[in-house]
mmCIF file with all atom_site columns, C-alpha atoms in Angstrom:
data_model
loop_
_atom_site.group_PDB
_atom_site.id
_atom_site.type_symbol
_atom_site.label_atom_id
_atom_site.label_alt_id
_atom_site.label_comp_id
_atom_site.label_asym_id
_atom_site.label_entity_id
_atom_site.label_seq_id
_atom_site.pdbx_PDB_ins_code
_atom_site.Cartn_x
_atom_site.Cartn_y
_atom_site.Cartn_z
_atom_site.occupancy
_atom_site.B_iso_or_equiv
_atom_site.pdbx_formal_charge
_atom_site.auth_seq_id
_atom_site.auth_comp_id
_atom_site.auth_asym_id
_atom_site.auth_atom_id
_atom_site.pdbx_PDB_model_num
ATOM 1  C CA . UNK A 1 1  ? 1.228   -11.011 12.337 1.00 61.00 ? 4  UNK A CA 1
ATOM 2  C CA . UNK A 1 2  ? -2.176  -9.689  12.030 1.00 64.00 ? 5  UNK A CA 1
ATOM 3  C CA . UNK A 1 3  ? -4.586  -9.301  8.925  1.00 61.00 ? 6  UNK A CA 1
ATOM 4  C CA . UNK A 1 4  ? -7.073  -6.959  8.580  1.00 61.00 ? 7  UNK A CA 1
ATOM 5  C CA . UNK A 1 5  ? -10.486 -9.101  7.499  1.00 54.00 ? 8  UNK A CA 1
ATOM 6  C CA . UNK A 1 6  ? -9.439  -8.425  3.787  1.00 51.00 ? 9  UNK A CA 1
ATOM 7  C CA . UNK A 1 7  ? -11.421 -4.683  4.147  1.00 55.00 ? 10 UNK A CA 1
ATOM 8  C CA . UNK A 1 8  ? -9.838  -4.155  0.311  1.00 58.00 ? 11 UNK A CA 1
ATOM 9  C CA . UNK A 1 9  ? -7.478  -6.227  1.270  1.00 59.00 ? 12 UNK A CA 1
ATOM 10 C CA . UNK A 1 10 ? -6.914  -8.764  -2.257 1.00 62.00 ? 13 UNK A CA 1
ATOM 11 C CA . UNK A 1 11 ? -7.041  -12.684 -1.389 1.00 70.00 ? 14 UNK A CA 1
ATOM 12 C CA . UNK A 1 12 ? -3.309  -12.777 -2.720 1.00 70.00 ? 15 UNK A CA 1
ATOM 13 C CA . UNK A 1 13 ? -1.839  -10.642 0.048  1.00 73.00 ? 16 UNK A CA 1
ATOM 14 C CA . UNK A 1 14 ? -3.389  -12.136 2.611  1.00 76.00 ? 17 UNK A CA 1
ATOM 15 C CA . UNK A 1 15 ? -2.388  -15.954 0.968  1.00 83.00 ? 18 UNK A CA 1
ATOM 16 C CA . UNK A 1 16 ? 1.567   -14.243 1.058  1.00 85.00 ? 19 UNK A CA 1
ATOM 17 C CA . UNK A 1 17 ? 1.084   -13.178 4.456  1.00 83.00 ? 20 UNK A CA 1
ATOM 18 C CA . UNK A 1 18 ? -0.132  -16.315 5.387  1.00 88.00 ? 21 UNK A CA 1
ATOM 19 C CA . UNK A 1 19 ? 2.763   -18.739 3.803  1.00 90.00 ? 22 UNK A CA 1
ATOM 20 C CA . UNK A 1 20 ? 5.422   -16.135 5.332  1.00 90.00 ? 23 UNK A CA 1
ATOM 21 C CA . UNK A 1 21 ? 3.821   -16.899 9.026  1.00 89.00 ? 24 UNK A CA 1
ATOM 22 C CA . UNK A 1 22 ? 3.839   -20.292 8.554  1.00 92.00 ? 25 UNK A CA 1
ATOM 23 C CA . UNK A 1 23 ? 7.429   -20.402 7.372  1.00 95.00 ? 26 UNK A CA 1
ATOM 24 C CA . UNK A 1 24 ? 8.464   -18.360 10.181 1.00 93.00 ? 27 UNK A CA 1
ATOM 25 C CA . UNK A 1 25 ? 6.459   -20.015 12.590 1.00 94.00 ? 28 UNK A CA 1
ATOM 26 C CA . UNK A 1 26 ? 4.863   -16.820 13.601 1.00 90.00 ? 29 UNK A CA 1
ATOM 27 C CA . UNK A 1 27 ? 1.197   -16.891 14.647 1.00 90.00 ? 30 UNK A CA 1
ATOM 28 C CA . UNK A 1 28 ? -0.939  -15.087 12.438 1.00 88.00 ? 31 UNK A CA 1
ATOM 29 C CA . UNK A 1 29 ? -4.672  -13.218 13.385 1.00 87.00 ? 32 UNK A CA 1
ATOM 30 C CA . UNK A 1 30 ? -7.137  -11.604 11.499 1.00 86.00 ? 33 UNK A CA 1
ATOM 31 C CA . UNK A 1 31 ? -8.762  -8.859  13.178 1.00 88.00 ? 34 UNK A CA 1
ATOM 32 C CA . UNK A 1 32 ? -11.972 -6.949  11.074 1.00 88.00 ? 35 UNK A CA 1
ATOM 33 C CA . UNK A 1 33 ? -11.728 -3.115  10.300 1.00 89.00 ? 36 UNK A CA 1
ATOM 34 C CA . UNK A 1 34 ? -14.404 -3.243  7.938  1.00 89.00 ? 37 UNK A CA 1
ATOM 35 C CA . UNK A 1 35 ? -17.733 -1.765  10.107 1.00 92.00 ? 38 UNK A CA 1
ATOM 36 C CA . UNK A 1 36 ? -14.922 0.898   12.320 1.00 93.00 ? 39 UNK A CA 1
ATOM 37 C CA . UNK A 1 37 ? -13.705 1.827   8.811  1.00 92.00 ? 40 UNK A CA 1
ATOM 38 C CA . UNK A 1 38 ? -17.297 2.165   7.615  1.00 93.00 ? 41 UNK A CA 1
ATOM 39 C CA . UNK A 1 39 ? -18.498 4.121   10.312 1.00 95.00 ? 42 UNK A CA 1
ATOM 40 C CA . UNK A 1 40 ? -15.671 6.505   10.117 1.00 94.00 ? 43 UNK A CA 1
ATOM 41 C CA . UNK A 1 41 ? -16.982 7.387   6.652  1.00 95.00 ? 44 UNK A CA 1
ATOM 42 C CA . UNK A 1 42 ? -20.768 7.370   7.842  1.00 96.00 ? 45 UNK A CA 1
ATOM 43 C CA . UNK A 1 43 ? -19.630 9.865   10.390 1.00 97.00 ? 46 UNK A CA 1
ATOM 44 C CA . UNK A 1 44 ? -17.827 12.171  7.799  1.00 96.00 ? 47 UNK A CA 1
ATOM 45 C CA . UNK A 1 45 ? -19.910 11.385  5.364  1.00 97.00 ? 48 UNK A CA 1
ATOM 46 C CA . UNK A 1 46 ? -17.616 10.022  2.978  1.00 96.00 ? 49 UNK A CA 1
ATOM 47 C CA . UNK A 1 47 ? -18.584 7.694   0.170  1.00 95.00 ? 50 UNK A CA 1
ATOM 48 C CA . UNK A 1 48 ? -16.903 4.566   -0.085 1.00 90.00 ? 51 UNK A CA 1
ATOM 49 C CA . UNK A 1 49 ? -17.228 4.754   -3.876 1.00 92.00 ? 52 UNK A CA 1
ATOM 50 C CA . UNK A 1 50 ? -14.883 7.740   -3.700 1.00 93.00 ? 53 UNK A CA 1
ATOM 51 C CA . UNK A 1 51 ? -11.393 6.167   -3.797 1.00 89.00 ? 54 UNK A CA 1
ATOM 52 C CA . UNK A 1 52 ? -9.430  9.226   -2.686 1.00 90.00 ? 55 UNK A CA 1
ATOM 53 C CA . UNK A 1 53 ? -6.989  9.796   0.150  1.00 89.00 ? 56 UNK A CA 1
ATOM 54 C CA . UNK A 1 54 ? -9.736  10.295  2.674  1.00 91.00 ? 57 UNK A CA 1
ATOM 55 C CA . UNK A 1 55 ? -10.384 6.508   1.078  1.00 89.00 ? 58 UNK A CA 1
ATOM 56 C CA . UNK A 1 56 ? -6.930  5.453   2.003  1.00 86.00 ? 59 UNK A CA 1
ATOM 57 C CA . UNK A 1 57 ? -6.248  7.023   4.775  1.00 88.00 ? 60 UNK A CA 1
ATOM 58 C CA . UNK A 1 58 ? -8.843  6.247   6.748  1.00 90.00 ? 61 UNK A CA 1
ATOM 59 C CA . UNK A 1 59 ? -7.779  2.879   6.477  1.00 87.00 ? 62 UNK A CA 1
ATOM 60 C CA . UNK A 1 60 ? -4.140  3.148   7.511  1.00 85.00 ? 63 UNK A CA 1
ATOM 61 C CA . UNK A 1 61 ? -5.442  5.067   10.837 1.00 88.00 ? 64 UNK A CA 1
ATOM 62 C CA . UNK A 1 62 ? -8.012  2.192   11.845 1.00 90.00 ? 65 UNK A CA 1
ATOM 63 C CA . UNK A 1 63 ? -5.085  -0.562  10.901 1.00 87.00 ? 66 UNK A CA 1
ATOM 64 C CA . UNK A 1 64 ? -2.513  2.040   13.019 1.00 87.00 ? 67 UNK A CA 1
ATOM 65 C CA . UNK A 1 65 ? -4.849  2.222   15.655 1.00 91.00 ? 68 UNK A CA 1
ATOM 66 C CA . UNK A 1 66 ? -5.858  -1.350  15.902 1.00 91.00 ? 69 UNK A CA 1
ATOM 67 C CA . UNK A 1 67 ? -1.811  -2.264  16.252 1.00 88.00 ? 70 UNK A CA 1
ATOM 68 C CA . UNK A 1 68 ? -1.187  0.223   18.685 1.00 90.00 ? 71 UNK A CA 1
ATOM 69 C CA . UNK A 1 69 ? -3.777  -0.995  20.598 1.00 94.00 ? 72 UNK A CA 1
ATOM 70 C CA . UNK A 1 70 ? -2.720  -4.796  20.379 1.00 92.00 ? 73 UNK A CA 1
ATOM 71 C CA . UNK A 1 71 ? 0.754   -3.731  21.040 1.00 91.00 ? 74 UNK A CA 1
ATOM 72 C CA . UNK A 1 72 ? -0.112  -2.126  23.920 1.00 94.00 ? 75 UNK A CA 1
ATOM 73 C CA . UNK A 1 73 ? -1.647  -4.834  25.719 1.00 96.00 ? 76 UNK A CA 1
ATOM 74 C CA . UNK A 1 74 ? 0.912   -7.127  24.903 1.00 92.00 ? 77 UNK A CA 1
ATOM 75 C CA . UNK A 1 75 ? 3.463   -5.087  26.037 1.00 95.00 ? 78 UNK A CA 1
ATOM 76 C CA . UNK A 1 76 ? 5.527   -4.776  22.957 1.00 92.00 ? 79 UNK A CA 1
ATOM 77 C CA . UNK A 1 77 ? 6.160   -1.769  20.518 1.00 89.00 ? 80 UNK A CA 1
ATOM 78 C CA . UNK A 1 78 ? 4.582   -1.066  16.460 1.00 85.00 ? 81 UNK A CA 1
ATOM 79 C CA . UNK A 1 79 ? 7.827   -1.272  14.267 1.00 81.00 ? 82 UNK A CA 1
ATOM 80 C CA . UNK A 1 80 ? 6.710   -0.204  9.937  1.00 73.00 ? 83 UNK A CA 1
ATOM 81 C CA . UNK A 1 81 ? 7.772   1.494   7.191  1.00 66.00 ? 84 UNK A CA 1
ATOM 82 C CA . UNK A 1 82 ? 6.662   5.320   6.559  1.00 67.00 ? 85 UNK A CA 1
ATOM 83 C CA . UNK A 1 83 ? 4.911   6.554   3.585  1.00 64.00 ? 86 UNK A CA 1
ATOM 84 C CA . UNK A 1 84 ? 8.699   7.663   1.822  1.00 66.00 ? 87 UNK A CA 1
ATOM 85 C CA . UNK A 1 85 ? 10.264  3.836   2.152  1.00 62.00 ? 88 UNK A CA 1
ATOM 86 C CA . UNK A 1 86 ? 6.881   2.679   0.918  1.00 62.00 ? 89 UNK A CA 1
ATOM 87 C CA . UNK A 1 87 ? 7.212   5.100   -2.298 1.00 65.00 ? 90 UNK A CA 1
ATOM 88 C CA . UNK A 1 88 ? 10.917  3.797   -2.473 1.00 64.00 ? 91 UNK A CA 1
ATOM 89 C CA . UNK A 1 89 ? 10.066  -0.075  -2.943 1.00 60.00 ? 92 UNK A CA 1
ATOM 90 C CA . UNK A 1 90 ? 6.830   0.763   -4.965 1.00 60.00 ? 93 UNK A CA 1
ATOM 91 C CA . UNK A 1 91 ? 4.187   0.407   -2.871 1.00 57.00 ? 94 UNK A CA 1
#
């Protein structure tokens, strides 16, 4: 399982995510999309004061991006929810 460096990401999630590796047994990484996220909204020239979409989505493409990358080199496949099952459990 892999964490995202807590970019906005609340202690509590990452605490749950944590106890449900452990009682799996499932390793679990943190990998830092902070400064790619940042620079994203340098480059666009986005505030990151402005919590809009372009806030949020930016976000979900760097996390995306970083999975399909770490999938890739470990030879397995991305497997998550859409934006619709998301709205469905309340997320």
């Amino acid at each position: 399982m892999f964490d995202y460096a807590r970019y906005r990401n609340p202690d509590r999630t990452k605490s749950n995510a944590e106890l449900l590796c452990k009682a799996l047994g499932v390793t679990f990484n943190t990998v830092d999309i902070g400064e790619a996220v940042r620079v994203h909204f340098r480059d666009i020239g986005h505030s990151e004061a402005e919590r809009d979409v372009v806030y949020e989505n930016a976000q979900a493409r760097e996390r995306t991006q970083v999975l399909m990358d770490i999938a890739n080199d470990m030879n397995g496949l991305v497997v998550g929810t859409g934006d619709l099952s998301e709205l469905a459990l309340g997320w």
